[in-house]
Amino acid sequence: MSQGLAQDLTVQVLDVLAREDPILSNDAFPGTPPTTVKSALDRLGSREMVTYQTIEREEAVLTEEALGIVAEGSHEAKVFEAVRNAMEGLRIGDLPGIVGKESAKVGQGKAFKAGWIRKDKDLLRANQESIEDTTREELRTIQKTRTHPDRKVVTDLRKRKLVKDEKVISYRISKGPKYAKELVKEETDLTADMLASGSWKNHTFKPYNFKSLGAITPSGALHPLNKVRHEFRQIFFEMGFEEMPTNRYVETGFWNFDALFVPQQHPARDLQDTFYISDPSEAGRPGPDLTPPTALHKHSKITQEEAPPLDYDTYWDNVREVHENGKYGSIGYRYPWNEKESLRLVLRTHTTAISTYMLHKLAANPRPARYFSIDRVFRNETVDATHLAEFHQVEGVIADFGLNLGGLIGFMETFFAKMGVHGLRFKPAYNPYTEPSMEIFGWHEGLGKWVEIGNSGMFRPEMLEPMGLPKDMRVYGWGLSLERPTMIKYAVKNIRELLGHKVDLNFIESNPAVRLEKE
């Protein structure tokens, strides 16, 4: 629609109203698009020159097939004419070649039903000399009037897909309080010249529209994952946790698996579950950091404490021995531990590799500590609506003396209550590096069932004692994905719409803030 068309129509509207009031737009301006009419009426309405009411109604319009029937006759009429013209009868197999496959298929049954034709062995014969093509006449009526006196006719034709409903918008237009035959130009600016000369008294000014929306200012937007991540971080900080450095996406098999007492034959280490780095494919043995870890938040104290140097060679030997022969009261896995396998580089499959790194540093100065991390991990998963090859893991670790399973359950109830999840259920589970281990379930009101929301357990002595931590120090560990609570909060059914190249940027810009403890 061009602005010129709307401006021309404003003059026509005023002219027609001068002769008749009120008017209907469909009668006064047939064929004019409703958007053009609306634009002209809005322009006149803002000056109070006209008032109008919007009228919406459903009208019956013909489909392409129906237009063909109006032009050439109905399928059943074509069949009748073909049979009547065959003086000796028409073979059934010849009918599609005369009237077409579609007309033969649809029209034959209707012609039989109407009693126009009959079957005589393999021939079709006419029962009468002439017929009235009722379908064609009904469609002609609808084409002219956009309706039919008998609603049953419209319903039947709609079922046959010969008629469809179309929404039609028209306007009832009346003179407004400031109606005039001419459209007076309205000034939009009060200039200094007008004030100096006094000419402003003779001008008509366009009124301010205080309901109009301002121009949208382009700006950045936080991703829903970042909003939920921020809520998790606030919960952790509120409960006295320090944030661990998680900037190492690539780890060795030692930190990602061996130090966690995951055997080298475990299925999680297979190529179908883990991404291995090809170049370089291996790293050196664990040793002191070349660069110190960076604190991710002002509440983190990681860089503020100087611990004595750690004996990485002893730690390496302890891990080898606990796998091969057993140690610290464990019989181990009793297999030949492969150093080369331990040094292979992988994209980390969990942030527990970072937790292990931090607990090893804690062994230099054992004391109660609380750590957490929220960052990306990678697994060789088949991508579908609920799984990606990369996702975010939320992990918490508590180290202290005298911890027990009851304390872990109580802490989980407190932690998840801050997320608005109450009445947890716990189910025994297996993890190579925790014993006991528990899956955590919460009731999902929207789904009406219990859903798994996390995994937890107490780290095994085979993982902790090789680091040099005291025998009486216990460590809680638990984790969950960041994507699952985000999908629940924002009603996202397909994880690929939340993370990856299929994300709708409009969704990112318009999604609301989130409070985990609020509905």
Short mmCIF file of C-alpha atoms in Angstrom, two decimals:
data_model
loop_
_atom_site.label_atom_id
_atom_site.label_comp_id
_atom_site.label_asym_id
_atom_site.label_seq_id
_atom_site.Cartn_x
_atom_site.Cartn_y
_atom_site.Cartn_z
CA MET A 1 0.00 0.00 0.00
CA SER A 2 1.41 3.41 -0.96
CA GLN A 3 0.95 6.58 1.07
CA GLY A 4 -0.42 8.31 -2.04
CA LEU A 5 -3.35 5.87 -2.29
CA ALA A 6 -4.32 6.53 1.34
CA GLN A 7 -4.11 10.30 0.83
CA ASP A 8 -6.29 10.13 -2.31
CA LEU A 9 -8.82 7.99 -0.46
CA THR A 10 -9.16 10.53 2.37
CA VAL A 11 -10.53 13.07 -0.11
CA GLN A 12 -12.93 10.48 -1.55
CA VAL A 13 -14.19 9.55 1.93
CA LEU A 14 -14.97 13.20 2.72
CA ASP A 15 -16.73 13.64 -0.64
CA VAL A 16 -18.92 10.55 -0.20
CA LEU A 17 -19.82 11.52 3.39
CA ALA A 18 -21.00 14.90 2.12
CA ARG A 19 -23.70 13.08 0.11
CA GLU A 20 -24.48 10.19 2.48
CA ASP A 21 -23.88 9.54 6.16
CA PRO A 22 -23.04 6.90 7.33
CA ILE A 23 -21.45 4.77 4.61
CA LEU A 24 -20.06 1.23 4.33
CA SER A 25 -16.55 0.99 2.93
CA ASN A 26 -17.30 -2.14 0.88
CA ASP A 27 -20.17 -0.35 -0.89
CA ALA A 28 -18.49 3.03 -1.29
CA PHE A 29 -15.01 1.78 -2.26
CA PRO A 30 -15.36 -1.73 -3.73
CA GLY A 31 -12.08 -3.42 -4.55
CA THR A 32 -10.02 -1.18 -2.29
CA PRO A 33 -7.80 -3.19 0.10
CA PRO A 34 -8.92 -2.93 3.76
CA THR A 35 -5.41 -1.81 4.77
CA THR A 36 -5.66 1.20 2.45
CA VAL A 37 -9.09 2.11 3.82
CA LYS A 38 -7.85 1.75 7.39
CA SER A 39 -4.87 4.01 6.75
CA ALA A 40 -7.12 6.75 5.32
CA LEU A 41 -9.63 6.45 8.17
CA ASP A 42 -6.88 6.62 10.80
CA ARG A 43 -5.60 9.81 9.23
CA LEU A 44 -9.07 11.39 9.26
CA GLY A 45 -9.89 9.95 12.67
CA SER A 46 -6.82 11.54 14.26
CA ARG A 47 -8.27 14.91 13.20
CA GLU A 48 -11.76 13.94 14.49
CA MET A 49 -13.12 14.46 10.97
CA VAL A 50 -14.65 10.98 10.88
CA THR A 51 -15.51 8.16 13.22
CA TYR A 52 -15.65 4.53 12.16
CA GLN A 53 -16.46 1.05 13.36
CA THR A 54 -14.71 -2.11 12.20
CA ILE A 55 -17.01 -4.88 10.93
CA GLU A 56 -15.58 -8.40 10.66
CA ARG A 57 -17.48 -11.26 9.08
CA GLU A 58 -16.89 -14.62 7.48
CA GLU A 59 -17.80 -14.98 3.80
CA ALA A 60 -17.89 -18.08 1.61
CA VAL A 61 -15.53 -18.00 -1.36
CA LEU A 62 -14.96 -20.57 -4.10
CA THR A 63 -11.87 -22.73 -4.35
CA GLU A 64 -10.01 -23.31 -7.63
CA GLU A 65 -11.93 -26.53 -8.20
CA ALA A 66 -15.24 -24.74 -7.64
CA LEU A 67 -14.33 -22.02 -10.14
CA GLY A 68 -13.74 -24.76 -12.70
CA ILE A 69 -17.19 -26.21 -11.96
CA VAL A 70 -18.82 -22.79 -12.46
CA ALA A 71 -17.10 -22.50 -15.83
CA GLU A 72 -17.49 -26.08 -17.14
CA GLY A 73 -20.11 -27.82 -14.98
CA SER A 74 -19.96 -30.21 -12.04
CA HIS A 75 -18.23 -33.59 -12.11
CA GLU A 76 -21.55 -35.46 -12.00
CA ALA A 77 -23.01 -33.31 -14.81
CA LYS A 78 -19.96 -34.09 -16.99
CA VAL A 79 -20.44 -37.81 -16.35
CA PHE A 80 -24.15 -37.60 -17.25
CA GLU A 81 -23.47 -35.71 -20.49
CA ALA A 82 -20.81 -38.24 -21.52
CA VAL A 83 -23.19 -41.17 -20.84
CA ARG A 84 -26.18 -39.48 -22.53
CA ASN A 85 -24.13 -38.74 -25.63
CA ALA A 86 -23.18 -42.42 -25.94
CA MET A 87 -26.31 -43.70 -27.65
CA GLU A 88 -25.41 -47.39 -27.20
CA GLY A 89 -24.10 -46.96 -23.66
CA LEU A 90 -20.65 -45.99 -22.40
CA ARG A 91 -18.07 -48.50 -21.26
CA ILE A 92 -17.00 -47.78 -17.67
CA GLY A 93 -13.30 -48.04 -18.58
CA ASP A 94 -13.73 -45.33 -21.26
CA LEU A 95 -15.21 -42.73 -18.89
CA PRO A 96 -11.91 -41.31 -17.48
CA GLY A 97 -10.62 -40.71 -20.98
CA ILE A 98 -13.69 -38.59 -21.81
CA VAL A 99 -14.30 -36.55 -18.62
CA GLY A 100 -10.93 -36.89 -16.87
CA LYS A 101 -9.86 -39.10 -13.96
CA GLU A 102 -11.00 -36.71 -11.23
CA SER A 103 -14.45 -36.11 -12.73
CA ALA A 104 -14.89 -39.84 -13.37
CA LYS A 105 -13.92 -40.71 -9.81
CA VAL A 106 -16.09 -38.09 -8.06
CA GLY A 107 -18.92 -37.63 -10.58
CA GLN A 108 -19.79 -41.28 -11.21
CA GLY A 109 -20.84 -41.92 -7.61
CA LYS A 110 -22.86 -38.71 -7.38
CA ALA A 111 -24.57 -39.36 -10.73
CA PHE A 112 -25.56 -42.85 -9.50
CA LYS A 113 -26.82 -41.39 -6.20
CA ALA A 114 -28.91 -38.76 -8.03
CA GLY A 115 -30.42 -41.47 -10.27
CA TRP A 116 -29.13 -39.85 -13.45
CA ILE A 117 -27.36 -42.96 -14.73
CA ARG A 118 -27.48 -46.73 -14.24
CA LYS A 119 -25.11 -49.62 -14.73
CA ASP A 120 -25.92 -52.23 -17.39
CA LYS A 121 -23.26 -54.95 -17.08
CA ASP A 122 -20.05 -53.15 -18.06
CA LEU A 123 -21.91 -50.21 -19.63
CA LEU A 124 -23.28 -46.95 -18.22
CA ARG A 125 -26.67 -45.73 -19.51
CA ALA A 126 -28.62 -42.51 -18.92
CA ASN A 127 -31.94 -42.64 -17.05
CA GLN A 128 -33.27 -39.31 -18.34
CA GLU A 129 -32.88 -36.85 -21.16
CA SER A 130 -31.82 -33.81 -19.14
CA ILE A 131 -30.75 -32.79 -15.67
CA GLU A 132 -30.38 -29.65 -13.60
CA ASP A 133 -26.77 -29.08 -12.49
CA THR A 134 -27.63 -28.12 -8.91
CA THR A 135 -24.01 -27.94 -7.71
CA ARG A 136 -23.08 -25.49 -10.44
CA GLU A 137 -26.05 -23.24 -9.67
CA GLU A 138 -25.32 -23.28 -5.93
CA LEU A 139 -21.73 -22.27 -6.57
CA ARG A 140 -22.86 -19.47 -8.90
CA THR A 141 -25.10 -18.10 -6.14
CA ILE A 142 -22.22 -18.16 -3.64
CA GLN A 143 -19.89 -16.56 -6.17
CA LYS A 144 -22.27 -13.62 -6.58
CA THR A 145 -23.51 -13.14 -3.00
CA ARG A 146 -20.67 -14.68 -0.92
CA THR A 147 -23.31 -16.76 0.85
CA HIS A 148 -26.30 -19.03 0.26
CA PRO A 149 -29.81 -18.91 1.73
CA ASP A 150 -29.53 -22.56 2.79
CA ARG A 151 -26.67 -22.96 5.27
CA LYS A 152 -26.72 -26.73 4.76
CA VAL A 153 -25.65 -26.15 1.16
CA VAL A 154 -22.62 -24.16 2.29
CA THR A 155 -21.73 -26.83 4.86
CA ASP A 156 -21.96 -29.60 2.25
CA LEU A 157 -19.87 -27.68 -0.29
CA ARG A 158 -17.31 -26.91 2.41
CA LYS A 159 -16.97 -30.66 3.13
CA ARG A 160 -16.41 -31.24 -0.59
CA LYS A 161 -13.67 -28.56 -0.43
CA LEU A 162 -15.46 -26.47 -3.03
CA VAL A 163 -16.04 -23.58 -0.65
CA LYS A 164 -13.82 -22.06 2.04
CA ASP A 165 -14.42 -19.33 4.61
CA GLU A 166 -12.64 -16.03 4.25
CA LYS A 167 -12.42 -13.27 6.82
CA VAL A 168 -13.65 -9.96 5.38
CA ILE A 169 -13.07 -6.61 7.07
CA SER A 170 -15.16 -3.54 6.30
CA TYR A 171 -15.87 -0.23 8.03
CA ARG A 172 -18.99 1.77 8.91
CA ILE A 173 -17.92 5.40 8.47
CA SER A 174 -19.67 8.48 9.93
CA LYS A 175 -18.96 12.21 10.10
CA GLY A 176 -16.87 13.27 13.08
CA PRO A 177 -17.24 16.41 15.26
CA LYS A 178 -14.69 18.29 13.11
CA TYR A 179 -15.91 17.08 9.72
CA ALA A 180 -15.11 19.28 6.72
CA LYS A 181 -15.10 18.66 2.98
CA GLU A 182 -11.46 19.64 2.73
CA LEU A 183 -8.51 18.14 4.56
CA VAL A 184 -6.80 21.01 6.33
CA LYS A 185 -3.03 20.73 6.58
CA GLU A 186 -1.93 20.37 10.18
CA GLU A 187 1.36 21.79 11.35
CA THR A 188 3.61 19.54 13.37
CA ASP A 189 6.08 22.16 14.64
CA LEU A 190 5.62 25.49 16.38
CA THR A 191 8.43 27.61 14.94
CA ALA A 192 10.06 30.81 16.16
CA ASP A 193 8.80 32.64 13.06
CA MET A 194 5.20 31.67 13.89
CA LEU A 195 5.59 33.05 17.39
CA ALA A 196 7.22 36.27 16.20
CA SER A 197 4.64 37.00 13.51
CA GLY A 198 1.62 35.67 15.39
CA SER A 199 0.72 33.48 12.43
CA TRP A 200 0.41 30.46 14.76
CA LYS A 201 -3.10 31.74 15.56
CA ASN A 202 -4.22 30.94 12.02
CA HIS A 203 -2.65 27.48 11.83
CA THR A 204 -4.11 24.12 12.78
CA PHE A 205 -1.70 21.99 14.77
CA LYS A 206 -1.57 18.24 14.83
CA PRO A 207 -2.43 17.02 18.35
CA TYR A 208 0.13 15.08 20.35
CA ASN A 209 -0.41 11.32 20.44
CA PHE A 210 0.55 10.39 23.98
CA LYS A 211 -0.34 6.73 23.36
CA SER A 212 2.17 6.22 20.57
CA LEU A 213 5.12 3.96 21.28
CA GLY A 214 8.63 5.29 21.03
CA ALA A 215 11.18 3.90 18.62
CA ILE A 216 12.78 0.71 19.82
CA THR A 217 16.37 1.30 20.83
CA PRO A 218 18.64 -1.53 19.65
CA SER A 219 20.36 -3.15 22.60
CA GLY A 220 21.89 -6.39 23.71
CA ALA A 221 19.95 -9.07 25.57
CA LEU A 222 20.88 -11.76 28.05
CA HIS A 223 20.41 -15.33 26.91
CA PRO A 224 17.91 -17.33 29.03
CA LEU A 225 20.75 -19.66 30.06
CA ASN A 226 22.69 -16.69 31.40
CA LYS A 227 19.67 -15.51 33.37
CA VAL A 228 19.16 -18.90 35.01
CA ARG A 229 22.94 -19.21 35.51
CA HIS A 230 22.92 -15.89 37.37
CA GLU A 231 20.19 -17.20 39.69
CA PHE A 232 22.21 -20.35 40.44
CA ARG A 233 25.32 -18.30 41.17
CA GLN A 234 23.41 -16.11 43.63
CA ILE A 235 22.16 -19.24 45.43
CA PHE A 236 25.69 -20.61 45.70
CA PHE A 237 27.17 -17.33 46.92
CA GLU A 238 24.34 -16.96 49.44
CA MET A 239 25.27 -20.38 50.84
CA GLY A 240 28.97 -19.54 51.19
CA PHE A 241 30.42 -21.20 48.07
CA GLU A 242 33.45 -20.12 46.05
CA GLU A 243 33.40 -20.30 42.25
CA MET A 244 35.97 -22.58 40.64
CA PRO A 245 37.93 -21.59 37.50
CA THR A 246 36.39 -23.46 34.55
CA ASN A 247 38.35 -22.07 31.60
CA ARG A 248 39.92 -25.41 30.64
CA TYR A 249 37.66 -27.08 28.09
CA VAL A 250 40.41 -29.56 27.19
CA GLU A 251 41.58 -31.95 29.92
CA THR A 252 43.75 -35.04 30.08
CA GLY A 253 42.23 -38.42 30.73
CA PHE A 254 44.00 -38.26 34.09
CA TRP A 255 41.96 -35.32 35.43
CA ASN A 256 38.76 -36.21 33.56
CA PHE A 257 38.69 -39.93 34.42
CA ASP A 258 41.63 -41.54 36.27
CA ALA A 259 41.77 -39.15 39.21
CA LEU A 260 38.03 -39.77 39.69
CA PHE A 261 38.64 -43.54 39.97
CA VAL A 262 36.98 -44.19 36.58
CA PRO A 263 38.60 -47.34 35.13
CA GLN A 264 40.25 -47.10 31.74
CA GLN A 265 37.87 -49.75 30.36
CA HIS A 266 34.76 -47.79 31.40
CA PRO A 267 32.22 -47.26 28.54
CA ALA A 268 32.25 -43.49 29.20
CA ARG A 269 35.80 -43.42 27.79
CA ASP A 270 34.78 -44.95 24.45
CA LEU A 271 34.91 -42.90 21.26
CA GLN A 272 31.11 -43.02 20.94
CA ASP A 273 30.76 -41.16 24.27
CA THR A 274 33.79 -38.86 24.45
CA PHE A 275 35.43 -36.37 22.07
CA TYR A 276 39.19 -36.97 21.88
CA ILE A 277 41.61 -34.33 20.59
CA SER A 278 43.61 -35.39 17.51
CA ASP A 279 46.31 -32.70 17.42
CA PRO A 280 47.97 -32.73 19.86
CA SER A 281 46.59 -36.03 21.06
CA GLU A 282 48.48 -36.20 24.37
CA ALA A 283 49.74 -33.93 27.15
CA GLY A 284 52.41 -34.28 29.78
CA ARG A 285 51.94 -35.57 33.29
CA PRO A 286 50.05 -33.31 35.75
CA GLY A 287 52.16 -30.59 37.28
CA PRO A 288 52.05 -27.02 38.65
CA ASP A 289 49.99 -24.51 36.66
CA LEU A 290 51.92 -22.39 34.21
CA THR A 291 49.47 -19.56 34.93
CA PRO A 292 47.51 -19.25 38.19
CA PRO A 293 43.73 -19.87 38.04
CA THR A 294 41.59 -16.79 37.66
CA ALA A 295 38.87 -15.99 40.18
CA LEU A 296 35.51 -15.61 38.40
CA HIS A 297 33.78 -13.49 41.03
CA LYS A 298 34.69 -11.05 43.74
CA HIS A 299 33.44 -13.57 46.32
CA SER A 300 36.00 -16.16 45.16
CA LYS A 301 39.16 -16.43 47.22
CA ILE A 302 41.05 -18.81 44.95
CA THR A 303 43.81 -16.34 44.08
CA GLN A 304 44.00 -14.82 47.54
CA GLU A 305 45.62 -17.80 49.31
CA GLU A 306 49.12 -19.14 48.84
CA ALA A 307 49.32 -22.90 49.45
CA PRO A 308 52.54 -24.92 49.80
CA PRO A 309 53.73 -26.72 46.64
CA LEU A 310 52.02 -30.00 45.74
CA ASP A 311 53.75 -33.30 45.02
CA TYR A 312 52.27 -34.22 41.65
CA ASP A 313 54.55 -37.24 41.14
CA THR A 314 53.29 -38.86 44.35
CA TYR A 315 49.70 -38.11 43.35
CA TRP A 316 50.30 -39.72 39.93
CA ASP A 317 51.77 -42.85 41.53
CA ASN A 318 48.93 -43.08 44.07
CA VAL A 319 46.30 -42.94 41.32
CA ARG A 320 48.16 -45.63 39.32
CA GLU A 321 48.44 -47.89 42.37
CA VAL A 322 44.80 -47.54 43.48
CA HIS A 323 43.70 -48.55 39.97
CA GLU A 324 46.15 -51.41 39.46
CA ASN A 325 46.53 -53.02 42.89
CA GLY A 326 44.26 -51.17 45.28
CA LYS A 327 45.20 -48.94 48.20
CA TYR A 328 43.66 -47.14 51.17
CA GLY A 329 41.61 -50.20 52.06
CA SER A 330 40.37 -50.75 48.48
CA ILE A 331 41.25 -53.70 46.25
CA GLY A 332 41.16 -51.40 43.20
CA TYR A 333 40.21 -52.56 39.72
CA ARG A 334 43.26 -54.89 39.33
CA TYR A 335 44.14 -54.21 35.70
CA PRO A 336 47.33 -52.96 34.01
CA TRP A 337 46.94 -49.18 34.13
CA ASN A 338 48.07 -47.49 30.88
CA GLU A 339 49.94 -44.20 31.25
CA LYS A 340 49.40 -43.33 27.58
CA GLU A 341 45.62 -43.65 28.01
CA SER A 342 45.77 -41.34 31.01
CA LEU A 343 47.55 -38.60 29.05
CA ARG A 344 45.15 -38.52 26.09
CA LEU A 345 43.49 -35.13 25.60
CA VAL A 346 39.69 -34.95 25.69
CA LEU A 347 36.99 -32.30 25.63
CA ARG A 348 35.92 -32.48 29.26
CA THR A 349 32.83 -34.61 29.75
CA HIS A 350 31.96 -33.05 33.13
CA THR A 351 33.09 -30.21 35.37
CA THR A 352 33.97 -32.78 38.05
CA ALA A 353 37.44 -32.69 36.47
CA ILE A 354 37.70 -29.12 37.83
CA SER A 355 36.38 -30.23 41.23
CA THR A 356 39.12 -32.88 41.37
CA TYR A 357 41.74 -30.27 40.50
CA MET A 358 40.50 -27.99 43.30
CA LEU A 359 40.29 -30.79 45.89
CA HIS A 360 43.88 -31.76 45.09
CA LYS A 361 44.94 -28.19 45.83
CA LEU A 362 42.89 -28.30 49.03
CA ALA A 363 44.99 -31.29 50.15
CA ALA A 364 47.95 -28.93 50.67
CA ASN A 365 45.98 -27.19 53.43
CA PRO A 366 42.99 -29.41 54.38
CA ARG A 367 40.07 -27.39 55.75
CA PRO A 368 36.30 -27.10 55.27
CA ALA A 369 35.55 -25.69 51.81
CA ARG A 370 32.64 -25.15 49.45
CA TYR A 371 33.17 -24.89 45.70
CA PHE A 372 30.86 -24.63 42.70
CA SER A 373 31.11 -24.31 38.94
CA ILE A 374 28.73 -23.66 36.04
CA ASP A 375 30.19 -24.16 32.59
CA ARG A 376 30.09 -26.06 29.33
CA VAL A 377 30.86 -29.77 28.95
CA PHE A 378 30.98 -32.00 25.87
CA ARG A 379 29.72 -35.51 25.16
CA ASN A 380 29.41 -37.46 21.94
CA GLU A 381 25.62 -37.64 22.14
CA THR A 382 23.07 -38.15 19.40
CA VAL A 383 21.43 -34.74 18.99
CA ASP A 384 17.66 -34.69 19.51
CA ALA A 385 15.00 -32.56 21.23
CA THR A 386 16.48 -33.16 24.71
CA HIS A 387 20.18 -33.87 24.02
CA LEU A 388 23.07 -31.87 22.57
CA ALA A 389 26.72 -32.71 22.12
CA GLU A 390 27.51 -29.76 24.41
CA PHE A 391 25.60 -28.46 27.40
CA HIS A 392 26.16 -26.69 30.72
CA GLN A 393 26.72 -28.48 34.00
CA VAL A 394 25.99 -27.00 37.42
CA GLU A 395 28.17 -28.65 40.08
CA GLY A 396 28.67 -28.17 43.80
CA VAL A 397 31.26 -29.65 46.16
CA ILE A 398 31.42 -29.50 49.99
CA ALA A 399 34.48 -30.74 51.86
CA ASP A 400 34.38 -31.07 55.65
CA PHE A 401 35.02 -33.46 58.52
CA GLY A 402 32.33 -35.81 59.78
CA LEU A 403 29.94 -35.51 56.83
CA ASN A 404 27.42 -38.30 56.27
CA LEU A 405 24.64 -39.32 53.88
CA GLY A 406 21.87 -37.81 56.03
CA GLY A 407 23.62 -34.47 55.88
CA LEU A 408 23.81 -34.71 52.07
CA ILE A 409 20.07 -35.39 51.82
CA GLY A 410 19.30 -32.47 54.14
CA PHE A 411 21.57 -30.13 52.20
CA MET A 412 19.99 -31.18 48.88
CA GLU A 413 16.54 -30.34 50.26
CA THR A 414 17.77 -26.89 51.34
CA PHE A 415 19.59 -26.24 48.07
CA PHE A 416 16.71 -27.20 45.80
CA ALA A 417 14.18 -25.39 48.01
CA LYS A 418 15.97 -22.16 47.04
CA MET A 419 15.13 -23.08 43.44
CA GLY A 420 11.46 -23.54 44.33
CA VAL A 421 11.63 -27.35 44.27
CA HIS A 422 10.27 -29.08 47.40
CA GLY A 423 9.44 -32.64 48.48
CA LEU A 424 12.43 -34.34 46.87
CA ARG A 425 12.78 -38.05 46.34
CA PHE A 426 16.11 -39.89 46.30
CA LYS A 427 16.93 -43.09 44.43
CA PRO A 428 20.12 -45.17 44.88
CA ALA A 429 22.41 -44.99 41.87
CA TYR A 430 25.92 -45.91 40.73
CA ASN A 431 28.81 -43.59 39.90
CA PRO A 432 32.44 -44.78 39.71
CA TYR A 433 33.66 -41.95 41.94
CA THR A 434 30.86 -41.62 44.52
CA GLU A 435 29.57 -44.12 47.09
CA PRO A 436 26.83 -43.88 48.16
CA SER A 437 25.27 -42.24 45.08
CA MET A 438 21.75 -40.90 44.63
CA GLU A 439 19.60 -39.63 41.81
CA ILE A 440 17.43 -36.67 42.83
CA PHE A 441 13.80 -36.42 41.69
CA GLY A 442 11.38 -33.50 42.00
CA TRP A 443 7.66 -33.23 41.25
CA HIS A 444 6.96 -31.30 38.03
CA GLU A 445 3.53 -29.67 38.22
CA GLY A 446 3.35 -28.97 34.49
CA LEU A 447 4.16 -32.55 33.47
CA GLY A 448 2.29 -34.06 36.40
CA LYS A 449 5.07 -36.54 37.23
CA TRP A 450 8.39 -36.98 39.03
CA VAL A 451 11.39 -35.95 36.93
CA GLU A 452 15.10 -36.43 37.56
CA ILE A 453 16.66 -33.08 38.43
CA GLY A 454 20.17 -34.04 39.53
CA ASN A 455 22.73 -36.57 40.65
CA SER A 456 24.65 -36.65 43.93
CA GLY A 457 26.88 -38.70 46.16
CA MET A 458 29.89 -38.78 48.49
CA PHE A 459 33.29 -39.01 46.81
CA ARG A 460 35.03 -42.35 47.31
CA PRO A 461 38.22 -42.72 49.40
CA GLU A 462 39.92 -44.09 46.24
CA MET A 463 39.46 -40.61 44.76
CA LEU A 464 40.21 -38.45 47.82
CA GLU A 465 43.05 -40.19 49.67
CA PRO A 466 45.48 -40.34 46.70
CA MET A 467 45.32 -36.51 46.75
CA GLY A 468 46.59 -36.45 50.32
CA LEU A 469 43.31 -35.42 51.99
CA PRO A 470 42.83 -36.72 55.56
CA LYS A 471 41.01 -40.03 56.02
CA ASP A 472 38.29 -38.41 58.09
CA MET A 473 37.53 -35.69 55.52
CA ARG A 474 34.37 -36.33 53.51
CA VAL A 475 33.23 -34.59 50.34
CA TYR A 476 29.71 -34.13 48.98
CA GLY A 477 29.30 -33.76 45.24
CA TRP A 478 26.22 -33.11 43.14
CA GLY A 479 25.33 -31.79 39.73
CA LEU A 480 22.58 -31.03 37.25
CA SER A 481 22.30 -29.53 33.81
CA LEU A 482 21.63 -25.82 33.37
CA GLU A 483 19.44 -26.46 30.32
CA ARG A 484 16.73 -28.53 32.03
CA PRO A 485 15.54 -25.88 34.56
CA THR A 486 15.85 -23.24 31.83
CA MET A 487 13.64 -25.25 29.46
CA ILE A 488 11.07 -25.74 32.23
CA LYS A 489 11.04 -22.05 33.22
CA TYR A 490 10.72 -20.79 29.63
CA ALA A 491 8.48 -23.65 28.37
CA VAL A 492 11.02 -24.67 25.71
CA LYS A 493 10.31 -28.18 24.40
CA ASN A 494 13.28 -28.55 22.04
CA ILE A 495 16.75 -27.91 23.46
CA ARG A 496 17.96 -26.94 19.97
CA GLU A 497 15.72 -23.84 20.23
CA LEU A 498 17.63 -22.84 23.37
CA LEU A 499 21.24 -23.43 22.37
CA GLY A 500 22.79 -23.56 18.91
CA HIS A 501 22.23 -22.18 15.43
CA LYS A 502 18.43 -22.67 15.52
CA VAL A 503 17.89 -20.17 18.34
CA ASP A 504 15.33 -17.45 17.53
CA LEU A 505 16.93 -14.09 18.33
CA ASN A 506 13.49 -12.55 18.92
CA PHE A 507 13.00 -15.10 21.72
CA ILE A 508 16.35 -14.12 23.22
CA GLU A 509 15.48 -10.41 23.13
CA SER A 510 11.95 -10.73 24.52
CA ASN A 511 12.23 -13.45 27.20
CA PRO A 512 11.48 -12.25 30.73
CA ALA A 513 13.70 -12.27 33.79
CA VAL A 514 13.62 -15.42 35.90
CA ARG A 515 13.41 -16.19 39.61
CA LEU A 516 13.94 -19.87 40.30
CA GLU A 517 11.88 -19.89 43.48
CA LYS A 518 8.93 -18.15 41.77
CA GLU A 519 6.31 -19.73 39.52
#
